[in-house]
Short mmCIF file of C-alpha atoms in Angstrom, two decimals:
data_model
loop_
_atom_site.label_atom_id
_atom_site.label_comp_id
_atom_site.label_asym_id
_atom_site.label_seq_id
_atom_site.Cartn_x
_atom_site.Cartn_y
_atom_site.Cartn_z
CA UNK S 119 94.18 79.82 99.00
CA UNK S 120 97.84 81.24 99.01
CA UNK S 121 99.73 78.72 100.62
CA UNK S 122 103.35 80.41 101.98
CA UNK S 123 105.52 77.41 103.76
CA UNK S 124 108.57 77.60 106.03
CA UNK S 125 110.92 74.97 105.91
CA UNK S 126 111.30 74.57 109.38
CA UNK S 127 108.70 75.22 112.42
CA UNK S 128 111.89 74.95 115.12
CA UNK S 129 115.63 75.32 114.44
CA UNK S 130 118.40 75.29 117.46
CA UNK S 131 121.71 76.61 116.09
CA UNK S 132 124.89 77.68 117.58
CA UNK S 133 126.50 81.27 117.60
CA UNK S 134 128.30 81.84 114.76
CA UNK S 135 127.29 79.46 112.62
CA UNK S 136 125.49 80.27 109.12
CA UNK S 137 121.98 79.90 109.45
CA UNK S 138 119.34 79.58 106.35
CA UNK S 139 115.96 80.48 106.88
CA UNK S 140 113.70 78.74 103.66
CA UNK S 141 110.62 80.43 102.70
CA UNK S 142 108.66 79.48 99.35
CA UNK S 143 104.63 80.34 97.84
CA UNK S 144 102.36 78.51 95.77
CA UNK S 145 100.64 82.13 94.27
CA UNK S 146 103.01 83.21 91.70
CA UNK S 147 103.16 86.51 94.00
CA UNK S 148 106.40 89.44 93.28
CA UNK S 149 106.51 90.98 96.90
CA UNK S 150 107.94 88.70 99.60
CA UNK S 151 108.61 89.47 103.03
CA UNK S 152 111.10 88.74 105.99
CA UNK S 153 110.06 89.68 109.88
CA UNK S 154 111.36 88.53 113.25
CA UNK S 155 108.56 88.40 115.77
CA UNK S 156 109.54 89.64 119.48
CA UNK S 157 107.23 89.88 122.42
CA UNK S 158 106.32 93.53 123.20
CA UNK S 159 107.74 94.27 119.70
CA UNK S 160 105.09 93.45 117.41
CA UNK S 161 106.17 92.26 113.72
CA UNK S 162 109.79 94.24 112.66
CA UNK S 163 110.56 93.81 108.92
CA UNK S 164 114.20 93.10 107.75
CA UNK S 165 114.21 92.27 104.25
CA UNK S 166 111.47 92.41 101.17
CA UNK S 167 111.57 91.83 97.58
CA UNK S 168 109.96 92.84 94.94
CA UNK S 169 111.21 90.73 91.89
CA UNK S 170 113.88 87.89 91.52
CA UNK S 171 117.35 89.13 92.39
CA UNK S 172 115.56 92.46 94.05
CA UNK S 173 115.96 93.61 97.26
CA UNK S 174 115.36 96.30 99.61
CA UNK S 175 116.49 96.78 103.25
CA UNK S 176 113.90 96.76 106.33
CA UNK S 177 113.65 98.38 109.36
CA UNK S 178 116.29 95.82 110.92
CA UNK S 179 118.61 94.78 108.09
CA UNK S 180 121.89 94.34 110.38
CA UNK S 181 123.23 90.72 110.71
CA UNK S 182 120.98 89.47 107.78
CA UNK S 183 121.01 89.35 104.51
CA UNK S 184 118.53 87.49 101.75
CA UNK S 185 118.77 85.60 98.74
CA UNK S 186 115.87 85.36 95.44
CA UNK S 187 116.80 83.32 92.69
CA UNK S 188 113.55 82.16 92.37
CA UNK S 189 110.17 84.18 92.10
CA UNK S 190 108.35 81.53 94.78
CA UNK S 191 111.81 81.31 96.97
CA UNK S 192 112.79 83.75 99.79
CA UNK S 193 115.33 82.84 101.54
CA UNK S 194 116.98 84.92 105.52
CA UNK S 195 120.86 84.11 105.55
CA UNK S 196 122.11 84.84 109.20
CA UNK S 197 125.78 84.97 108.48
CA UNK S 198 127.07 84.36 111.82
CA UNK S 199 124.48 83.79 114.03
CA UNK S 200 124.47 85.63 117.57
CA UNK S 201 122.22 84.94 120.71
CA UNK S 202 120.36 88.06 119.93
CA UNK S 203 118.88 86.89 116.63
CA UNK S 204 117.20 84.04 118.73
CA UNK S 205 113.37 84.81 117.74
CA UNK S 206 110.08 83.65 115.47
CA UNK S 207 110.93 84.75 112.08
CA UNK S 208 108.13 85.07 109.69
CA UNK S 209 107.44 84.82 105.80
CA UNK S 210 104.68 86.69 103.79
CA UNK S 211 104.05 87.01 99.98
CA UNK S 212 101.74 89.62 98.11
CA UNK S 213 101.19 90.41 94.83
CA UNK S 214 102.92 93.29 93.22
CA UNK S 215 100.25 95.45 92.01
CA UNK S 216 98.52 97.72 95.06
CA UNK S 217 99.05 98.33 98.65
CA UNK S 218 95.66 97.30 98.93
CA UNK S 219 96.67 93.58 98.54
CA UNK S 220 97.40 91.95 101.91
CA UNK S 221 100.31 89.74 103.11
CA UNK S 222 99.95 86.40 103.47
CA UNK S 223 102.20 84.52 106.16
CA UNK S 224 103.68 81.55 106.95
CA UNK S 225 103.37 79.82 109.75
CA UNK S 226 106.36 81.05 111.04
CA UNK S 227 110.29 79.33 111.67
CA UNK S 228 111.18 79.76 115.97
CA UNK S 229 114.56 79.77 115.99
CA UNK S 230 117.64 79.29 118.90
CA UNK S 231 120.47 80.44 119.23
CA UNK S 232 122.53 79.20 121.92
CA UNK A 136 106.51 107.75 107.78
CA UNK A 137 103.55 105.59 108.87
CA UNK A 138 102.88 104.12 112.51
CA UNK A 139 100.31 102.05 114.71
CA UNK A 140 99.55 101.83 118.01
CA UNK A 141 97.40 99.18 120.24
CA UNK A 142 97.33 100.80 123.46
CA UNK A 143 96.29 97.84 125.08
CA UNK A 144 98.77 94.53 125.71
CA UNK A 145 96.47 92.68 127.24
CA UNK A 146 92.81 91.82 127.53
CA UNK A 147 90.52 89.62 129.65
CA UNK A 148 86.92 89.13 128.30
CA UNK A 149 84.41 86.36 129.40
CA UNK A 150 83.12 83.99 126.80
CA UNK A 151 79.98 86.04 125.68
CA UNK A 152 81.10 88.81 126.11
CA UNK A 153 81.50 92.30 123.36
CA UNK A 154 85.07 92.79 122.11
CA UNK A 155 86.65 96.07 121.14
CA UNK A 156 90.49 96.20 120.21
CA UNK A 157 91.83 99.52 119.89
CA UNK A 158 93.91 100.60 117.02
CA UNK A 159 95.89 104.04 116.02
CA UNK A 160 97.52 104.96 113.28
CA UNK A 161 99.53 108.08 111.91
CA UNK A 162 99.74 108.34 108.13
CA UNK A 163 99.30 111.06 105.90
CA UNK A 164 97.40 110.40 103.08
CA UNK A 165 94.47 107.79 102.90
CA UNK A 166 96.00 104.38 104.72
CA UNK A 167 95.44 100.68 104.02
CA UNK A 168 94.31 99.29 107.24
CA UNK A 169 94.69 96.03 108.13
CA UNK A 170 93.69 93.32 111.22
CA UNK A 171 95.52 89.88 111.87
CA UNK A 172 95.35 87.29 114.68
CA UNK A 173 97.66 84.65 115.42
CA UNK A 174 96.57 81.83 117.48
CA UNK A 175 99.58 80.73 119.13
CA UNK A 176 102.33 78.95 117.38
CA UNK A 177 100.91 79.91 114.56
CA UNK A 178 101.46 82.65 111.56
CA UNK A 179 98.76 85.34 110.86
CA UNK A 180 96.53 85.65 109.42
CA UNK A 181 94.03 88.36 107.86
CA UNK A 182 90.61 88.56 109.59
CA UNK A 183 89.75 91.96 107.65
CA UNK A 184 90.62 94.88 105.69
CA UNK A 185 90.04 98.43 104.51
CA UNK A 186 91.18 100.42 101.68
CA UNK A 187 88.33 102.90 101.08
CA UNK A 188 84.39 103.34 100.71
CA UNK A 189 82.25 102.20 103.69
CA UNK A 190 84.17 102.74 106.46
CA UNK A 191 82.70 100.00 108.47
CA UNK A 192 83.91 96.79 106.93
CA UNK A 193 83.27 92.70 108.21
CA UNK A 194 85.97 90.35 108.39
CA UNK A 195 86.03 86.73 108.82
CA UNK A 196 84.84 84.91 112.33
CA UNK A 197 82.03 87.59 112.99
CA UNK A 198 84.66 90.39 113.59
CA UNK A 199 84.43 94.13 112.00
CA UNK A 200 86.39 97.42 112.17
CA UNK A 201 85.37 100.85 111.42
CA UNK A 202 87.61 103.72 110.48
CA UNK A 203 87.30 106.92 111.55
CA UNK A 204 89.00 109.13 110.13
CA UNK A 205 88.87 112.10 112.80
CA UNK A 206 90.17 109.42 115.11
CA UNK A 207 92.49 108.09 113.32
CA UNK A 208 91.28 104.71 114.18
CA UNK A 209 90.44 101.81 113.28
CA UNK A 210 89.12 99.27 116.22
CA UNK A 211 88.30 96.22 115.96
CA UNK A 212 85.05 95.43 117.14
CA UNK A 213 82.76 91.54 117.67
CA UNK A 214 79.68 91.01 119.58
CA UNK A 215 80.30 87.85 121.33
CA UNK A 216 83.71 86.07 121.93
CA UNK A 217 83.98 82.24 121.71
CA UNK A 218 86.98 80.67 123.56
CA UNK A 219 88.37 79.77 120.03
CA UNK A 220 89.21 83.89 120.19
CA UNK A 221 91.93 83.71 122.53
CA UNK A 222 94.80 85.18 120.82
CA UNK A 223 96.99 87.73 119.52
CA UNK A 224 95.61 90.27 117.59
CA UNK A 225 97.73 92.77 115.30
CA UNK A 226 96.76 96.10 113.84
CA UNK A 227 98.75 96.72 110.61
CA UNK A 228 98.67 100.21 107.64
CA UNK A 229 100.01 100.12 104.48
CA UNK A 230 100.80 103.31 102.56
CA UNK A 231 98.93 104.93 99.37
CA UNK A 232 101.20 104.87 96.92
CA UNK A 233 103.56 102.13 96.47
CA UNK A 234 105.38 101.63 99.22
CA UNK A 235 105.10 98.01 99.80
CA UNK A 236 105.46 97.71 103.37
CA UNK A 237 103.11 97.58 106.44
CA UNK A 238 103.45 98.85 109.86
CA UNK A 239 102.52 96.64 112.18
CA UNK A 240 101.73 97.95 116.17
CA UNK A 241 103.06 95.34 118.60
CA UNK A 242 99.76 93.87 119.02
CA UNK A 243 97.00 92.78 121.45
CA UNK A 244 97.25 89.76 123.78
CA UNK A 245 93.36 88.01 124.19
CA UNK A 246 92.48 85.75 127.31
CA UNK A 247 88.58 84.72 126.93
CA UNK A 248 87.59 82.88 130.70
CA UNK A 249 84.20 80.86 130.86
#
């Protein structure tokens, strides 16, 4: 089974601080994925990649930016964190070949801002 | 551009009981359709899929969906809920041709009482 693990279930941060959101998988997959989850909003994607050092901007980019050095490592930066950006972020990994291949997700990082 | 809808936020079925979760989607070319649930506190995870052939396809815990293509649908369908069901379901389509991202609808809130 793909395993995809987020560092942290719970994180309470203050505004403006840095904040680093850790996401790594066991399957050796290209595509990974960064959503924030919001009630009434469904799943809203901010950042994928698609190879180490590749990126490509979501639907809601602003505030964030992400970092892969590492094919199994995808990591959400929130430069300066803000009360709005308080929500369940979420990891997935596919492979690269297909858009038949489905995501696989983490179990998801809640996070605080206060 | 690709988009889903789940009309409903919010259903209330009685342990026993049929299930049918609604699902919409605007796309096109031929989609990749996809169902997840998340039980809560938890991340997603994929109870079925469809990419093309028989367009009534099972998934795991007794669920199935069939696409219809007219309808531009694909609901989500079981015969008898368990109380292990309550959760949140989410409708998701991926595009043809190498786009790598899904669309996910803002998803489907299930209550099962004895």
């Amino acid at each position: 089974d793909v395993k995809v693990t987020q560092s942290s279930r719970y994180l309470v941060k203050r505004t403006g601080e840095k904040v680093f959101l850790e996401c790594v998988q066991d399957m050796d997959h290209e595509n990974m994925f960064w959503y924030r989850q919001d009630p009434g909003l469904g799943l809203r994607l901010i950042y994928f990649s698609y190879d180490v050092k590749m990126k490509e901007k979501g639907d809601i980019p602003e505030g964030y930016s992400v970092s892969r050095e590492k094919k199994e490592r995808f990591s959400l930066i929130l430069e300066s964190a803000s009360t709005n950006q308080t929500s369940m972020y979420l990891c997935a990994s596919r492979p690269g070949t297909g858009g038949n291949q489905p995501q696989h997700f983490g179990d998801g990082t809640r996070l605080s801002i206060l | 551009a690709q988009s889903v809808t789940q009309p409903d936020i919010h259903i209330t079925v009685s342990e026993g009981a049929s299930l049918e979760l609604r699902c919409n989607y605007s796309y096109g070319a031929t989609p990749y359709l996809f169902w997840y649930v998340q039980s809560p506190g938890q991340g997603l995870q994929l109870l079925l899929k469809y990419f093309s052939g028989d367009t009534l396809v099972q998934g795991i815990k007794g669920f199935e969906a069939e696409f219809k293509r007219s309808q531009s649908s694909f609901n989500l369908r079981k015969p008898s809920v368990h109380w292990s069901d309550a959760a949140e379901y989410f409708c998701a389509v991926g595009a043809y041709f190498g786009n790598e991202k899904l669309t996910f609808g803002t998803g489907t809130r299930l209550t099962i009482i004895p």
